[in-house]
PDB file of C-alpha atoms in Angstrom:
ATOM      1  CA  ASP A  29     -50.507  27.720  56.360  1.00 64.00           C
ATOM      2  CA  VAL A  30     -49.790  24.052  56.835  1.00 63.00           C
ATOM      3  CA  LYS A  31     -52.161  22.568  59.319  1.00 86.00           C
ATOM      4  CA  VAL A  32     -51.733  19.407  61.328  1.00 92.00           C
ATOM      5  CA  THR A  33     -54.713  18.526  63.478  1.00 93.00           C
ATOM      6  CA  GLN A  34     -55.110  15.868  66.123  1.00 94.00           C
ATOM      7  CA  SER A  35     -58.480  14.432  67.030  1.00 89.00           C
ATOM      8  CA  SER A  36     -58.410  15.251  70.740  1.00 90.00           C
ATOM      9  CA  ARG A  37     -56.469  17.594  73.014  1.00 92.00           C
ATOM     10  CA  TYR A  38     -57.201  15.549  76.127  1.00 95.00           C
ATOM     11  CA  LEU A  39     -58.188  11.910  76.455  1.00 96.00           C
ATOM     12  CA  VAL A  40     -58.787   9.684  79.463  1.00 97.00           C
ATOM     13  CA  LYS A  41     -58.936   5.920  79.011  1.00 97.00           C
ATOM     14  CA  ARG A  42     -58.875   2.838  81.204  1.00 97.00           C
ATOM     15  CA  THR A  43     -56.235   0.136  81.296  1.00 97.00           C
ATOM     16  CA  GLY A  44     -56.878  -2.477  78.628  1.00 97.00           C
ATOM     17  CA  GLU A  45     -58.947  -0.234  76.360  1.00 97.00           C
ATOM     18  CA  LYS A  46     -58.126   0.103  72.674  1.00 97.00           C
ATOM     19  CA  VAL A  47     -57.226   3.707  71.908  1.00 97.00           C
ATOM     20  CA  PHE A  48     -57.098   5.484  68.561  1.00 97.00           C
ATOM     21  CA  LEU A  49     -55.260   8.777  68.111  1.00 97.00           C
ATOM     22  CA  GLU A  50     -55.902  10.446  64.794  1.00 96.00           C
ATOM     23  CA  CYS A  51     -53.737  12.926  62.934  1.00 96.00           C
ATOM     24  CA  VAL A  52     -54.701  14.758  59.757  1.00 96.00           C
ATOM     25  CA  GLN A  53     -52.593  17.082  57.604  1.00 94.00           C
ATOM     26  CA  ASP A  54     -53.784  19.230  54.736  1.00 91.00           C
ATOM     27  CA  MET A  55     -50.619  19.802  52.710  1.00 86.00           C
ATOM     28  CA  ASP A  56     -50.136  16.537  50.839  1.00 88.00           C
ATOM     29  CA  HIS A  57     -46.980  15.694  52.813  1.00 87.00           C
ATOM     30  CA  GLU A  58     -45.335  12.344  52.279  1.00 86.00           C
ATOM     31  CA  ASN A  59     -43.883  11.977  55.767  1.00 88.00           C
ATOM     32  CA  MET A  60     -45.912  11.663  58.936  1.00 91.00           C
ATOM     33  CA  PHE A  61     -44.627  10.940  62.436  1.00 91.00           C
ATOM     34  CA  TRP A  62     -45.894  10.015  65.875  1.00 95.00           C
ATOM     35  CA  TYR A  63     -43.892  10.996  68.958  1.00 94.00           C
ATOM     36  CA  ARG A  64     -44.484  10.826  72.648  1.00 96.00           C
ATOM     37  CA  GLN A  65     -43.235  13.543  74.947  1.00 93.00           C
ATOM     38  CA  ASP A  66     -42.318  12.829  78.552  1.00 92.00           C
ATOM     39  CA  PRO A  67     -40.642  15.113  81.107  1.00 86.00           C
ATOM     40  CA  GLY A  68     -36.866  14.730  81.089  1.00 83.00           C
ATOM     41  CA  LEU A  69     -36.946  12.469  78.023  1.00 86.00           C
ATOM     42  CA  GLY A  70     -37.827  14.949  75.306  1.00 86.00           C
ATOM     43  CA  LEU A  71     -39.633  13.583  72.266  1.00 90.00           C
ATOM     44  CA  ARG A  72     -39.216   9.987  71.268  1.00 92.00           C
ATOM     45  CA  LEU A  73     -40.239   8.648  67.886  1.00 91.00           C
ATOM     46  CA  ILE A  74     -42.826   5.859  67.994  1.00 95.00           C
ATOM     47  CA  TYR A  75     -43.556   5.263  64.313  1.00 94.00           C
ATOM     48  CA  PHE A  76     -43.307   7.111  61.056  1.00 90.00           C
ATOM     49  CA  SER A  77     -44.657   6.716  57.561  1.00 91.00           C
ATOM     50  CA  TYR A  78     -43.266   7.992  54.300  1.00 87.00           C
ATOM     51  CA  ASP A  79     -46.156   6.955  52.073  1.00 88.00           C
ATOM     52  CA  VAL A  80     -49.639   5.494  52.122  1.00 91.00           C
ATOM     53  CA  LYS A  81     -49.666   1.999  53.630  1.00 89.00           C
ATOM     54  CA  MET A  82     -45.960   2.319  54.482  1.00 90.00           C
ATOM     55  CA  LYS A  83     -44.751   2.410  58.071  1.00 92.00           C
ATOM     56  CA  GLU A  84     -41.448   2.244  59.880  1.00 90.00           C
ATOM     57  CA  LYS A  85     -40.722   1.630  63.542  1.00 92.00           C
ATOM     58  CA  GLY A  86     -39.195   4.446  65.466  1.00 90.00           C
ATOM     59  CA  ASP A  87     -37.290   4.172  68.721  1.00 89.00           C
ATOM     60  CA  ILE A  88     -40.109   3.002  70.986  1.00 94.00           C
ATOM     61  CA  PRO A  89     -42.726   1.094  68.937  1.00 96.00           C
ATOM     62  CA  GLU A  90     -43.580  -1.504  71.575  1.00 96.00           C
ATOM     63  CA  GLY A  91     -47.253  -1.406  72.575  1.00 96.00           C
ATOM     64  CA  TYR A  92     -48.232   0.712  69.566  1.00 97.00           C
ATOM     65  CA  SER A  93     -49.290   0.203  65.978  1.00 97.00           C
ATOM     66  CA  VAL A  94     -50.135   2.627  63.194  1.00 97.00           C
ATOM     67  CA  SER A  95     -52.302   2.871  60.127  1.00 97.00           C
ATOM     68  CA  ARG A  96     -51.978   5.031  57.053  1.00 96.00           C
ATOM     69  CA  GLU A  97     -54.729   4.210  54.584  1.00 95.00           C
ATOM     70  CA  LYS A  98     -54.871   7.727  53.133  1.00 95.00           C
ATOM     71  CA  LYS A  99     -52.051  10.186  52.613  1.00 94.00           C
ATOM     72  CA  GLU A 100     -53.552  12.855  54.831  1.00 95.00           C
ATOM     73  CA  ARG A 101     -54.302  10.652  57.840  1.00 96.00           C
ATOM     74  CA  PHE A 102     -51.955   8.785  60.179  1.00 97.00           C
ATOM     75  CA  SER A 103     -53.465   6.917  63.111  1.00 97.00           C
ATOM     76  CA  LEU A 104     -51.709   5.716  66.233  1.00 98.00           C
ATOM     77  CA  ILE A 105     -53.290   2.709  67.921  1.00 98.00           C
ATOM     78  CA  LEU A 106     -52.795   1.457  71.454  1.00 97.00           C
ATOM     79  CA  GLU A 107     -54.148  -2.091  71.278  1.00 94.00           C
ATOM     80  CA  SER A 108     -54.433  -2.444  75.050  1.00 97.00           C
ATOM     81  CA  ALA A 109     -53.664   0.766  76.889  1.00 97.00           C
ATOM     82  CA  SER A 110     -51.439   0.622  79.949  1.00 97.00           C
ATOM     83  CA  THR A 111     -50.674   3.226  82.597  1.00 97.00           C
ATOM     84  CA  ASN A 112     -47.115   3.647  81.316  1.00 96.00           C
ATOM     85  CA  GLN A 113     -48.582   4.961  78.081  1.00 98.00           C
ATOM     86  CA  THR A 114     -49.879   8.033  79.869  1.00 98.00           C
ATOM     87  CA  SER A 115     -48.100  10.789  77.975  1.00 97.00           C
ATOM     88  CA  MET A 116     -48.366  13.673  75.526  1.00 95.00           C
ATOM     89  CA  TYR A 117     -48.594  12.400  71.956  1.00 96.00           C
ATOM     90  CA  LEU A 118     -47.457  14.638  69.123  1.00 95.00           C
ATOM     91  CA  CYS A 119     -48.042  14.123  65.433  1.00 94.00           C
ATOM     92  CA  ALA A 120     -45.959  15.803  62.743  1.00 91.00           C
ATOM     93  CA  SER A 121     -45.973  15.848  58.953  1.00 90.00           C
ATOM     94  CA  GLY A 122     -43.593  17.147  56.317  1.00 83.00           C
ATOM     95  CA  PRO A 123     -42.221  16.691  52.821  1.00 73.00           C
ATOM     96  CA  LEU A 124     -39.540  14.067  52.344  1.00 64.00           C
ATOM     97  CA  GLY A 125     -36.293  15.001  54.064  1.00 62.00           C
ATOM     98  CA  THR A 126     -37.710  17.729  56.296  1.00 69.00           C
ATOM     99  CA  SER A 127     -38.344  17.896  59.989  1.00 67.00           C
ATOM    100  CA  GLY A 128     -42.070  18.449  59.746  1.00 77.00           C
ATOM    101  CA  VAL A 129     -44.811  20.617  61.212  1.00 86.00           C
ATOM    102  CA  PHE A 130     -46.267  19.565  64.534  1.00 90.00           C
ATOM    103  CA  GLY A 131     -49.844  19.251  65.647  1.00 92.00           C
ATOM    104  CA  PRO A 132     -51.060  20.607  69.010  1.00 91.00           C
ATOM    105  CA  GLY A 133     -50.691  17.292  70.810  1.00 93.00           C
ATOM    106  CA  THR A 134     -53.010  14.896  72.635  1.00 95.00           C
ATOM    107  CA  ARG A 135     -52.548  14.451  76.357  1.00 95.00           C
ATOM    108  CA  LEU A 136     -53.545  10.873  77.108  1.00 97.00           C
ATOM    109  CA  THR A 137     -54.165   9.638  80.625  1.00 97.00           C
ATOM    110  CA  VAL A 138     -54.574   5.908  81.188  1.00 97.00           C
ATOM    111  CA  LEU A 139     -56.169   5.042  84.535  1.00 96.00           C
TER     112      LEU A 139
ATOM    113  CA  GLY B 286     -27.215   6.019  66.447  1.00 73.00           C
ATOM    114  CA  ASN B 287     -27.661   9.766  66.460  1.00 81.00           C
ATOM    115  CA  SER B 288     -28.241  11.560  69.736  1.00 89.00           C
ATOM    116  CA  VAL B 289     -28.771  15.083  71.015  1.00 93.00           C
ATOM    117  CA  THR B 290     -27.824  16.373  74.449  1.00 94.00           C
ATOM    118  CA  GLN B 291     -29.022  19.704  75.676  1.00 93.00           C
ATOM    119  CA  MET B 292     -28.515  21.742  78.792  1.00 85.00           C
ATOM    120  CA  GLU B 293     -30.590  20.558  81.680  1.00 82.00           C
ATOM    121  CA  GLY B 294     -33.201  22.866  83.032  1.00 83.00           C
ATOM    122  CA  PRO B 295     -35.107  24.456  84.356  1.00 93.00           C
ATOM    123  CA  VAL B 296     -33.500  27.785  83.532  1.00 95.00           C
ATOM    124  CA  THR B 297     -34.815  30.927  85.201  1.00 97.00           C
ATOM    125  CA  LEU B 298     -33.711  34.395  84.104  1.00 97.00           C
ATOM    126  CA  SER B 299     -34.786  37.969  84.570  1.00 97.00           C
ATOM    127  CA  GLU B 300     -36.198  39.966  81.684  1.00 97.00           C
ATOM    128  CA  GLU B 301     -33.508  41.440  79.386  1.00 96.00           C
ATOM    129  CA  ALA B 302     -30.900  38.883  80.489  1.00 97.00           C
ATOM    130  CA  PHE B 303     -28.686  37.076  77.980  1.00 97.00           C
ATOM    131  CA  LEU B 304     -29.719  33.516  77.212  1.00 97.00           C
ATOM    132  CA  THR B 305     -27.655  30.516  76.191  1.00 97.00           C
ATOM    133  CA  ILE B 306     -29.033  26.994  76.003  1.00 97.00           C
ATOM    134  CA  ASN B 307     -26.342  24.491  75.084  1.00 97.00           C
ATOM    135  CA  CYS B 308     -26.906  21.699  72.594  1.00 97.00           C
ATOM    136  CA  THR B 309     -24.467  19.101  71.291  1.00 96.00           C
ATOM    137  CA  TYR B 310     -25.084  16.227  68.935  1.00 95.00           C
ATOM    138  CA  THR B 311     -23.528  12.982  67.827  1.00 92.00           C
ATOM    139  CA  ALA B 312     -24.282  11.791  64.328  1.00 86.00           C
ATOM    140  CA  THR B 313     -22.788  10.080  61.343  1.00 80.00           C
ATOM    141  CA  GLY B 314     -22.317  12.593  58.588  1.00 82.00           C
ATOM    142  CA  TYR B 315     -23.697  16.099  58.796  1.00 85.00           C
ATOM    143  CA  PRO B 316     -27.243  16.271  60.047  1.00 90.00           C
ATOM    144  CA  SER B 317     -29.551  19.241  59.762  1.00 90.00           C
ATOM    145  CA  LEU B 318     -30.014  20.944  63.126  1.00 93.00           C
ATOM    146  CA  PHE B 319     -33.127  22.533  64.595  1.00 93.00           C
ATOM    147  CA  TRP B 320     -34.453  24.382  67.593  1.00 95.00           C
ATOM    148  CA  TYR B 321     -38.128  23.962  68.415  1.00 94.00           C
ATOM    149  CA  VAL B 322     -40.146  25.898  70.978  1.00 95.00           C
ATOM    150  CA  GLN B 323     -43.214  24.712  72.865  1.00 92.00           C
ATOM    151  CA  TYR B 324     -45.288  27.406  74.548  1.00 92.00           C
ATOM    152  CA  PRO B 325     -47.560  26.373  77.424  1.00 86.00           C
ATOM    153  CA  GLY B 326     -50.462  24.249  76.230  1.00 80.00           C
ATOM    154  CA  GLU B 327     -49.304  24.182  72.614  1.00 82.00           C
ATOM    155  CA  GLY B 328     -47.520  21.854  70.212  1.00 83.00           C
ATOM    156  CA  LEU B 329     -43.996  22.301  68.924  1.00 87.00           C
ATOM    157  CA  GLN B 330     -43.086  25.143  66.577  1.00 89.00           C
ATOM    158  CA  LEU B 331     -39.938  25.325  64.532  1.00 90.00           C
ATOM    159  CA  LEU B 332     -37.891  28.246  65.844  1.00 94.00           C
ATOM    160  CA  LEU B 333     -34.842  28.079  63.586  1.00 94.00           C
ATOM    161  CA  LYS B 334     -32.688  25.656  61.663  1.00 93.00           C
ATOM    162  CA  ALA B 335     -29.301  25.226  59.990  1.00 94.00           C
ATOM    163  CA  THR B 336     -28.494  22.650  57.353  1.00 91.00           C
ATOM    164  CA  LYS B 337     -24.716  22.846  57.008  1.00 91.00           C
ATOM    165  CA  ALA B 338     -21.576  23.772  58.919  1.00 93.00           C
ATOM    166  CA  ASP B 339     -21.192  27.456  59.834  1.00 95.00           C
ATOM    167  CA  ASP B 340     -24.807  28.220  58.908  1.00 95.00           C
ATOM    168  CA  LYS B 341     -26.540  30.514  61.358  1.00 97.00           C
ATOM    169  CA  GLY B 342     -30.248  30.128  61.954  1.00 96.00           C
ATOM    170  CA  SER B 343     -32.140  33.089  63.393  1.00 96.00           C
ATOM    171  CA  ASN B 344     -35.708  33.993  64.279  1.00 95.00           C
ATOM    172  CA  LYS B 345     -37.455  36.243  66.820  1.00 94.00           C
ATOM    173  CA  GLY B 346     -34.098  37.456  68.171  1.00 96.00           C
ATOM    174  CA  PHE B 347     -32.830  33.910  68.737  1.00 97.00           C
ATOM    175  CA  GLU B 348     -29.714  32.645  66.973  1.00 98.00           C
ATOM    176  CA  ALA B 349     -27.804  29.387  66.714  1.00 98.00           C
ATOM    177  CA  THR B 350     -24.696  28.546  64.674  1.00 97.00           C
ATOM    178  CA  TYR B 351     -23.910  25.072  63.324  1.00 97.00           C
ATOM    179  CA  ARG B 352     -20.420  24.313  64.693  1.00 96.00           C
ATOM    180  CA  LYS B 353     -19.051  21.189  63.085  1.00 93.00           C
ATOM    181  CA  GLU B 354     -15.783  21.272  65.020  1.00 93.00           C
ATOM    182  CA  THR B 355     -17.541  21.179  68.380  1.00 95.00           C
ATOM    183  CA  THR B 356     -20.680  19.345  67.160  1.00 95.00           C
ATOM    184  CA  SER B 357     -22.756  22.058  68.780  1.00 96.00           C
ATOM    185  CA  PHE B 358     -25.785  24.219  68.014  1.00 97.00           C
ATOM    186  CA  HIS B 359     -26.187  26.456  71.055  1.00 98.00           C
ATOM    187  CA  LEU B 360     -29.251  28.712  71.215  1.00 98.00           C
ATOM    188  CA  GLU B 361     -28.677  32.354  72.165  1.00 98.00           C
ATOM    189  CA  LYS B 362     -30.717  35.500  72.646  1.00 98.00           C
ATOM    190  CA  GLY B 363     -29.320  38.832  73.709  1.00 96.00           C
ATOM    191  CA  SER B 364     -32.297  40.120  75.713  1.00 96.00           C
ATOM    192  CA  VAL B 365     -35.060  37.736  76.742  1.00 97.00           C
ATOM    193  CA  GLN B 366     -38.676  38.674  77.376  1.00 97.00           C
ATOM    194  CA  VAL B 367     -41.352  37.191  79.612  1.00 96.00           C
ATOM    195  CA  SER B 368     -43.061  35.906  76.448  1.00 96.00           C
ATOM    196  CA  ASP B 369     -40.010  33.702  75.728  1.00 97.00           C
ATOM    197  CA  SER B 370     -40.969  31.453  78.637  1.00 97.00           C
ATOM    198  CA  ALA B 371     -41.401  28.015  77.067  1.00 96.00           C
ATOM    199  CA  VAL B 372     -39.737  24.646  76.643  1.00 94.00           C
ATOM    200  CA  TYR B 373     -36.979  24.576  74.025  1.00 96.00           C
ATOM    201  CA  PHE B 374     -35.936  21.434  72.161  1.00 94.00           C
ATOM    202  CA  CYS B 375     -32.801  20.927  70.123  1.00 95.00           C
ATOM    203  CA  ALA B 376     -33.035  18.310  67.349  1.00 92.00           C
ATOM    204  CA  ALA B 377     -30.840  16.735  64.701  1.00 91.00           C
ATOM    205  CA  MET B 378     -31.994  15.104  61.508  1.00 85.00           C
ATOM    206  CA  ALA B 379     -30.152  12.538  59.435  1.00 76.00           C
ATOM    207  CA  GLN B 380     -32.662   9.927  58.268  1.00 71.00           C
ATOM    208  CA  LYS B 381     -34.997  10.790  61.121  1.00 76.00           C
ATOM    209  CA  LEU B 382     -35.392  13.538  63.657  1.00 81.00           C
ATOM    210  CA  VAL B 383     -33.819  12.988  67.074  1.00 87.00           C
ATOM    211  CA  PHE B 384     -34.655  15.345  69.939  1.00 90.00           C
ATOM    212  CA  GLY B 385     -32.875  16.443  73.058  1.00 91.00           C
ATOM    213  CA  GLN B 386     -34.686  16.184  76.360  1.00 90.00           C
ATOM    214  CA  GLY B 387     -35.920  19.783  76.353  1.00 92.00           C
ATOM    215  CA  THR B 388     -35.035  22.798  78.501  1.00 94.00           C
ATOM    216  CA  ARG B 389     -37.751  24.669  80.378  1.00 94.00           C
ATOM    217  CA  LEU B 390     -37.072  28.416  80.371  1.00 96.00           C
ATOM    218  CA  THR B 391     -38.850  30.828  82.704  1.00 96.00           C
ATOM    219  CA  ILE B 392     -38.367  34.563  82.378  1.00 97.00           C
ATOM    220  CA  ASN B 393     -39.348  36.703  85.352  1.00 96.00           C
ATOM    221  CA  PRO B 394     -40.368  40.358  84.945  1.00 94.00           C
TER     222      PRO B 394
END
């Protein structure tokens, strides 16, 4: 089975901290995605990557950056966390042109 | 840009009731359409999909038909169970995946 893992299920950080969310997939997928999920807003795409060292902005990239140094790993970085970045973060991966398999999510709280 | 609108929740039904969750999309061309389910405390799982007009996706008793003429992909199940309680997301994919806002479904025994 395809497996997408995220480094933490729950994370609590303080305003201004630098936060790293890690996502790893084990199926050699080209595409990887980061979404945030908020009540009443569904999932919104933050960034995606279709190859190593390649990245594309999604719908809400402001306040985030990403890194993809290896094909299996896609990191989401909050350079200076703010309270409005409290959310559920979901990573997904998939072959080109597919919707992807989702990880279990990381619930981030910024105090 | 592409967008997906789905029926607002929450939806509460009794066990064995008939379920419909409406979903409509706007997109250039003909996107692939998906329903995802998120059980409490878990990530998203693909429930079913359809890639072209008139295709019917089905899984676990759920069905949805790709209706090009009405730009819809409504989710249906004839007899729901308590274990179907979850949040359901409709999504459309052209170059990227766009999600609806989610519908929380609660099934009471």
